[in-house]
Amino acid sequence: MDLPRAQEWQDLSSLAESGLGQQLFGVILSFVVICVLWRVNVRIISKMTGLDGPMLVANLVATGLVILVPFTTDAISDPETSGLALPTVLYAVNIAGVSLAQSTVYQLGRRAGLERHPTSSRQNLAALSDALVTPAVFLCSIPVALTIGASAAQLFWLVLVVLLPVSGRMSTRLA
């Protein structure tokens, strides 16, 4: 976050026009996204009896991608870069990458027989289908950002508000 210049602190309207609000939104968004990703990771790891080498590597990849979230969030929330396609594309790749890496952690643990309560192939397929919704939406937003624009791609992410509950219910029914 860039600190506004001294003259922008003279009154609230100058401070608001400095772009500080947009940057604060980015900080809050980054925090919320990291909290959600942390909860997903804790949920995945708690379903396992332990970690093996491949799971640890996949978890480190996921963690490395989480570390990039504030950087890519800053790029989509900075007033000077928010309208550009590349920051939106990088954010989409970042979030899709974290989601896929976390799904990989679970699948590797399952394959290694480390599930605390083993799931059937059908249950796993349902859960995997549900887990792939987020990366699919973010990856599908990339051509939108490149052809229509950053704002359209970011609005496209809102389909998750509908798709995640629907996919969650469908995966529960399938399992």
PDB file of C-alpha atoms in Angstrom:
ATOM      1  CA  MET A   1       0.000   0.000   0.000  1.00  0.00           C
ATOM      2  CA  ASP A   2       1.320   3.413  -0.937  1.00  0.00           C
ATOM      3  CA  LEU A   3       1.046   6.104   1.706  1.00  0.00           C
ATOM      4  CA  PRO A   4      -0.722   9.179   0.286  1.00  0.00           C
ATOM      5  CA  ARG A   5       1.362  12.345  -0.084  1.00  0.00           C
ATOM      6  CA  ALA A   6       1.201  14.964   2.686  1.00  0.00           C
ATOM      7  CA  GLN A   7      -1.164  17.291   0.788  1.00  0.00           C
ATOM      8  CA  GLU A   8      -3.679  14.432   0.403  1.00  0.00           C
ATOM      9  CA  TRP A   9      -4.031  14.272   4.201  1.00  0.00           C
ATOM     10  CA  GLN A  10      -5.438  17.832   4.381  1.00  0.00           C
ATOM     11  CA  ASP A  11      -9.079  16.672   4.282  1.00  0.00           C
ATOM     12  CA  LEU A  12     -11.184  13.548   3.771  1.00  0.00           C
ATOM     13  CA  SER A  13     -12.098  14.325   0.169  1.00  0.00           C
ATOM     14  CA  SER A  14      -8.421  14.679  -0.819  1.00  0.00           C
ATOM     15  CA  LEU A  15      -7.620  11.470   1.014  1.00  0.00           C
ATOM     16  CA  ALA A  16     -10.482   9.673  -0.750  1.00  0.00           C
ATOM     17  CA  GLU A  17      -9.314  10.937  -4.149  1.00  0.00           C
ATOM     18  CA  SER A  18      -5.777   9.658  -3.468  1.00  0.00           C
ATOM     19  CA  GLY A  19      -6.830   6.066  -4.163  1.00  0.00           C
ATOM     20  CA  LEU A  20      -6.284   5.036  -0.550  1.00  0.00           C
ATOM     21  CA  GLY A  21      -9.760   3.485  -0.349  1.00  0.00           C
ATOM     22  CA  GLN A  22      -9.075   1.240  -3.328  1.00  0.00           C
ATOM     23  CA  GLN A  23      -5.770   0.179  -1.818  1.00  0.00           C
ATOM     24  CA  LEU A  24      -7.372  -0.488   1.589  1.00  0.00           C
ATOM     25  CA  PHE A  25      -9.937  -2.656  -0.176  1.00  0.00           C
ATOM     26  CA  GLY A  26      -7.023  -4.583  -1.698  1.00  0.00           C
ATOM     27  CA  VAL A  27      -5.445  -5.142   1.727  1.00  0.00           C
ATOM     28  CA  ILE A  28      -8.761  -6.381   3.144  1.00  0.00           C
ATOM     29  CA  LEU A  29      -9.352  -8.587   0.101  1.00  0.00           C
ATOM     30  CA  SER A  30      -5.865 -10.047   0.413  1.00  0.00           C
ATOM     31  CA  PHE A  31      -6.410 -10.773   4.108  1.00  0.00           C
ATOM     32  CA  VAL A  32      -9.784 -12.431   3.490  1.00  0.00           C
ATOM     33  CA  VAL A  33      -8.441 -14.551   0.608  1.00  0.00           C
ATOM     34  CA  ILE A  34      -5.438 -15.676   2.682  1.00  0.00           C
ATOM     35  CA  CYS A  35      -7.752 -16.561   5.607  1.00  0.00           C
ATOM     36  CA  VAL A  36      -9.961 -18.638   3.309  1.00  0.00           C
ATOM     37  CA  LEU A  37      -6.937 -20.399   1.812  1.00  0.00           C
ATOM     38  CA  TRP A  38      -5.530 -21.064   5.283  1.00  0.00           C
ATOM     39  CA  ARG A  39      -8.851 -22.584   6.403  1.00  0.00           C
ATOM     40  CA  VAL A  40      -8.936 -24.811   3.322  1.00  0.00           C
ATOM     41  CA  ASN A  41      -5.374 -25.933   4.009  1.00  0.00           C
ATOM     42  CA  VAL A  42      -6.137 -26.690   7.669  1.00  0.00           C
ATOM     43  CA  ARG A  43      -9.236 -28.647   6.614  1.00  0.00           C
ATOM     44  CA  ILE A  44      -7.207 -30.689   4.105  1.00  0.00           C
ATOM     45  CA  ILE A  45      -4.376 -31.452   6.522  1.00  0.00           C
ATOM     46  CA  SER A  46      -6.781 -32.338   9.335  1.00  0.00           C
ATOM     47  CA  LYS A  47      -8.317 -35.027   7.104  1.00  0.00           C
ATOM     48  CA  MET A  48      -4.928 -36.757   6.960  1.00  0.00           C
ATOM     49  CA  THR A  49      -3.043 -38.848   9.476  1.00  0.00           C
ATOM     50  CA  GLY A  50       0.243 -37.293   8.418  1.00  0.00           C
ATOM     51  CA  LEU A  51       2.246 -35.795   5.582  1.00  0.00           C
ATOM     52  CA  ASP A  52       4.567 -37.619   3.216  1.00  0.00           C
ATOM     53  CA  GLY A  53       7.238 -36.104   0.976  1.00  0.00           C
ATOM     54  CA  PRO A  54       5.089 -35.436  -2.114  1.00  0.00           C
ATOM     55  CA  MET A  55       2.349 -33.885   0.036  1.00  0.00           C
ATOM     56  CA  LEU A  56       4.888 -31.667   1.757  1.00  0.00           C
ATOM     57  CA  VAL A  57       6.246 -30.446  -1.597  1.00  0.00           C
ATOM     58  CA  ALA A  58       2.728 -29.728  -2.904  1.00  0.00           C
ATOM     59  CA  ASN A  59       1.894 -27.933   0.353  1.00  0.00           C
ATOM     60  CA  LEU A  60       5.043 -25.826   0.039  1.00  0.00           C
ATOM     61  CA  VAL A  61       4.072 -24.931  -3.540  1.00  0.00           C
ATOM     62  CA  ALA A  62       0.621 -23.906  -2.293  1.00  0.00           C
ATOM     63  CA  THR A  63       2.204 -21.855   0.496  1.00  0.00           C
ATOM     64  CA  GLY A  64       4.575 -20.180  -1.947  1.00  0.00           C
ATOM     65  CA  LEU A  65       1.631 -19.204  -4.123  1.00  0.00           C
ATOM     66  CA  VAL A  66      -0.244 -17.874  -1.072  1.00  0.00           C
ATOM     67  CA  ILE A  67       2.738 -15.642  -0.346  1.00  0.00           C
ATOM     68  CA  LEU A  68       2.192 -14.050  -3.780  1.00  0.00           C
ATOM     69  CA  VAL A  69      -1.460 -13.202  -3.026  1.00  0.00           C
ATOM     70  CA  PRO A  70      -0.709  -9.769  -1.457  1.00  0.00           C
ATOM     71  CA  PHE A  71       1.475  -8.868  -4.447  1.00  0.00           C
ATOM     72  CA  THR A  72      -1.119  -9.834  -7.052  1.00  0.00           C
ATOM     73  CA  THR A  73      -3.925  -8.308  -4.967  1.00  0.00           C
ATOM     74  CA  ASP A  74      -1.969  -5.052  -4.759  1.00  0.00           C
ATOM     75  CA  ALA A  75      -1.667  -5.039  -8.547  1.00  0.00           C
ATOM     76  CA  ILE A  76      -5.439  -5.362  -9.046  1.00  0.00           C
ATOM     77  CA  SER A  77      -6.239  -2.771  -6.371  1.00  0.00           C
ATOM     78  CA  ASP A  78      -3.649  -0.102  -7.151  1.00  0.00           C
ATOM     79  CA  PRO A  79      -5.378   2.795  -8.945  1.00  0.00           C
ATOM     80  CA  GLU A  80      -2.562   2.990 -11.510  1.00  0.00           C
ATOM     81  CA  THR A  81      -2.681  -0.712 -12.514  1.00  0.00           C
ATOM     82  CA  SER A  82      -6.178  -1.909 -11.628  1.00  0.00           C
ATOM     83  CA  GLY A  83      -7.563  -1.325 -15.118  1.00  0.00           C
ATOM     84  CA  LEU A  84      -4.828  -3.284 -16.853  1.00  0.00           C
ATOM     85  CA  ALA A  85      -5.387  -6.871 -17.979  1.00  0.00           C
ATOM     86  CA  LEU A  86      -2.030  -8.288 -16.819  1.00  0.00           C
ATOM     87  CA  PRO A  87      -2.558  -7.749 -13.057  1.00  0.00           C
ATOM     88  CA  THR A  88      -5.963  -9.427 -13.322  1.00  0.00           C
ATOM     89  CA  VAL A  89      -4.492 -12.329 -15.294  1.00  0.00           C
ATOM     90  CA  LEU A  90      -1.689 -12.779 -12.752  1.00  0.00           C
ATOM     91  CA  TYR A  91      -4.165 -12.689  -9.865  1.00  0.00           C
ATOM     92  CA  ALA A  92      -6.343 -15.281 -11.611  1.00  0.00           C
ATOM     93  CA  VAL A  93      -3.333 -17.537 -12.242  1.00  0.00           C
ATOM     94  CA  ASN A  94      -2.240 -17.065  -8.622  1.00  0.00           C
ATOM     95  CA  ILE A  95      -5.592 -18.045  -7.103  1.00  0.00           C
ATOM     96  CA  ALA A  96      -6.095 -20.928  -9.545  1.00  0.00           C
ATOM     97  CA  GLY A  97      -2.577 -22.154  -8.780  1.00  0.00           C
ATOM     98  CA  VAL A  98      -3.123 -22.113  -5.022  1.00  0.00           C
ATOM     99  CA  SER A  99      -6.441 -23.931  -5.410  1.00  0.00           C
ATOM    100  CA  LEU A 100      -4.934 -26.590  -7.668  1.00  0.00           C
ATOM    101  CA  ALA A 101      -1.919 -27.048  -5.383  1.00  0.00           C
ATOM    102  CA  GLN A 102      -4.200 -27.533  -2.376  1.00  0.00           C
ATOM    103  CA  SER A 103      -6.292 -30.071  -4.274  1.00  0.00           C
ATOM    104  CA  THR A 104      -3.060 -31.838  -5.197  1.00  0.00           C
ATOM    105  CA  VAL A 105      -2.066 -32.032  -1.508  1.00  0.00           C
ATOM    106  CA  TYR A 106      -5.306 -33.851  -0.743  1.00  0.00           C
ATOM    107  CA  GLN A 107      -5.112 -36.168  -3.744  1.00  0.00           C
ATOM    108  CA  LEU A 108      -1.514 -37.115  -2.923  1.00  0.00           C
ATOM    109  CA  GLY A 109      -2.470 -37.868   0.680  1.00  0.00           C
ATOM    110  CA  ARG A 110      -5.411 -39.926  -0.475  1.00  0.00           C
ATOM    111  CA  ARG A 111      -3.230 -41.867  -2.912  1.00  0.00           C
ATOM    112  CA  ALA A 112      -0.687 -42.516  -0.142  1.00  0.00           C
ATOM    113  CA  GLY A 113      -3.421 -43.935   2.090  1.00  0.00           C
ATOM    114  CA  LEU A 114      -3.141 -41.112   4.631  1.00  0.00           C
ATOM    115  CA  GLU A 115      -6.832 -40.167   4.843  1.00  0.00           C
ATOM    116  CA  ARG A 116      -8.099 -40.262   8.408  1.00  0.00           C
ATOM    117  CA  HIS A 117     -11.471 -41.491   7.099  1.00  0.00           C
ATOM    118  CA  PRO A 118     -10.917 -43.021   3.641  1.00  0.00           C
ATOM    119  CA  THR A 119     -13.319 -41.876   0.944  1.00  0.00           C
ATOM    120  CA  SER A 120     -14.698 -43.909  -1.914  1.00  0.00           C
ATOM    121  CA  SER A 121     -13.787 -43.110  -5.499  1.00  0.00           C
ATOM    122  CA  ARG A 122     -17.249 -41.628  -5.943  1.00  0.00           C
ATOM    123  CA  GLN A 123     -16.894 -39.396  -2.887  1.00  0.00           C
ATOM    124  CA  ASN A 124     -13.454 -38.308  -4.043  1.00  0.00           C
ATOM    125  CA  LEU A 125     -14.696 -37.499  -7.535  1.00  0.00           C
ATOM    126  CA  ALA A 126     -17.527 -35.408  -6.077  1.00  0.00           C
ATOM    127  CA  ALA A 127     -15.148 -33.520  -3.767  1.00  0.00           C
ATOM    128  CA  LEU A 128     -12.610 -33.039  -6.549  1.00  0.00           C
ATOM    129  CA  SER A 129     -15.279 -31.690  -8.896  1.00  0.00           C
ATOM    130  CA  ASP A 130     -16.309 -29.222  -6.217  1.00  0.00           C
ATOM    131  CA  ALA A 131     -12.680 -28.212  -5.585  1.00  0.00           C
ATOM    132  CA  LEU A 132     -12.073 -27.532  -9.279  1.00  0.00           C
ATOM    133  CA  VAL A 133     -14.821 -24.909  -9.550  1.00  0.00           C
ATOM    134  CA  THR A 134     -12.689 -22.079  -8.160  1.00  0.00           C
ATOM    135  CA  PRO A 135      -9.634 -22.630 -10.349  1.00  0.00           C
ATOM    136  CA  ALA A 136     -11.884 -23.164 -13.386  1.00  0.00           C
ATOM    137  CA  VAL A 137     -13.619 -19.815 -12.861  1.00  0.00           C
ATOM    138  CA  PHE A 138     -10.345 -17.962 -12.355  1.00  0.00           C
ATOM    139  CA  LEU A 139      -8.739 -19.592 -15.389  1.00  0.00           C
ATOM    140  CA  CYS A 140     -11.819 -18.878 -17.529  1.00  0.00           C
ATOM    141  CA  SER A 141     -11.582 -15.226 -16.516  1.00  0.00           C
ATOM    142  CA  ILE A 142      -8.184 -14.874 -18.210  1.00  0.00           C
ATOM    143  CA  PRO A 143      -9.509 -14.649 -21.785  1.00  0.00           C
ATOM    144  CA  VAL A 144     -12.187 -12.263 -20.501  1.00  0.00           C
ATOM    145  CA  ALA A 145      -9.470  -9.982 -19.064  1.00  0.00           C
ATOM    146  CA  LEU A 146      -7.468 -10.135 -22.271  1.00  0.00           C
ATOM    147  CA  THR A 147     -10.369  -9.498 -24.644  1.00  0.00           C
ATOM    148  CA  ILE A 148     -12.959  -7.457 -22.751  1.00  0.00           C
ATOM    149  CA  GLY A 149     -10.957  -5.995 -19.884  1.00  0.00           C
ATOM    150  CA  ALA A 150      -9.868  -6.325 -16.277  1.00  0.00           C
ATOM    151  CA  SER A 151     -13.137  -5.120 -14.771  1.00  0.00           C
ATOM    152  CA  ALA A 152     -15.188  -7.647 -16.736  1.00  0.00           C
ATOM    153  CA  ALA A 153     -12.894 -10.476 -15.646  1.00  0.00           C
ATOM    154  CA  GLN A 154     -13.098  -9.390 -12.016  1.00  0.00           C
ATOM    155  CA  LEU A 155     -16.882  -9.253 -12.251  1.00  0.00           C
ATOM    156  CA  PHE A 156     -16.764 -12.733 -13.784  1.00  0.00           C
ATOM    157  CA  TRP A 157     -15.277 -13.995 -10.500  1.00  0.00           C
ATOM    158  CA  LEU A 158     -18.624 -13.221  -8.880  1.00  0.00           C
ATOM    159  CA  VAL A 159     -20.116 -16.310 -10.544  1.00  0.00           C
ATOM    160  CA  LEU A 160     -18.420 -18.162  -7.669  1.00  0.00           C
ATOM    161  CA  VAL A 161     -21.092 -16.745  -5.363  1.00  0.00           C
ATOM    162  CA  VAL A 162     -23.588 -18.916  -7.255  1.00  0.00           C
ATOM    163  CA  LEU A 163     -21.399 -21.794  -8.423  1.00  0.00           C
ATOM    164  CA  LEU A 164     -19.747 -22.696  -5.110  1.00  0.00           C
ATOM    165  CA  PRO A 165     -22.967 -23.345  -3.181  1.00  0.00           C
ATOM    166  CA  VAL A 166     -24.439 -25.210  -6.155  1.00  0.00           C
ATOM    167  CA  SER A 167     -21.333 -27.362  -6.634  1.00  0.00           C
ATOM    168  CA  GLY A 168     -21.183 -27.988  -2.885  1.00  0.00           C
ATOM    169  CA  ARG A 169     -24.741 -29.278  -2.833  1.00  0.00           C
ATOM    170  CA  MET A 170     -24.166 -31.357  -5.960  1.00  0.00           C
ATOM    171  CA  SER A 171     -20.998 -32.928  -4.542  1.00  0.00           C
ATOM    172  CA  THR A 172     -22.838 -33.764  -1.316  1.00  0.00           C
ATOM    173  CA  ARG A 173     -25.607 -35.462  -3.290  1.00  0.00           C
ATOM    174  CA  LEU A 174     -23.153 -37.363  -5.500  1.00  0.00           C
ATOM    175  CA  ALA A 175     -21.137 -38.576  -2.527  1.00  0.00           C
TER     176      ALA A 175
END
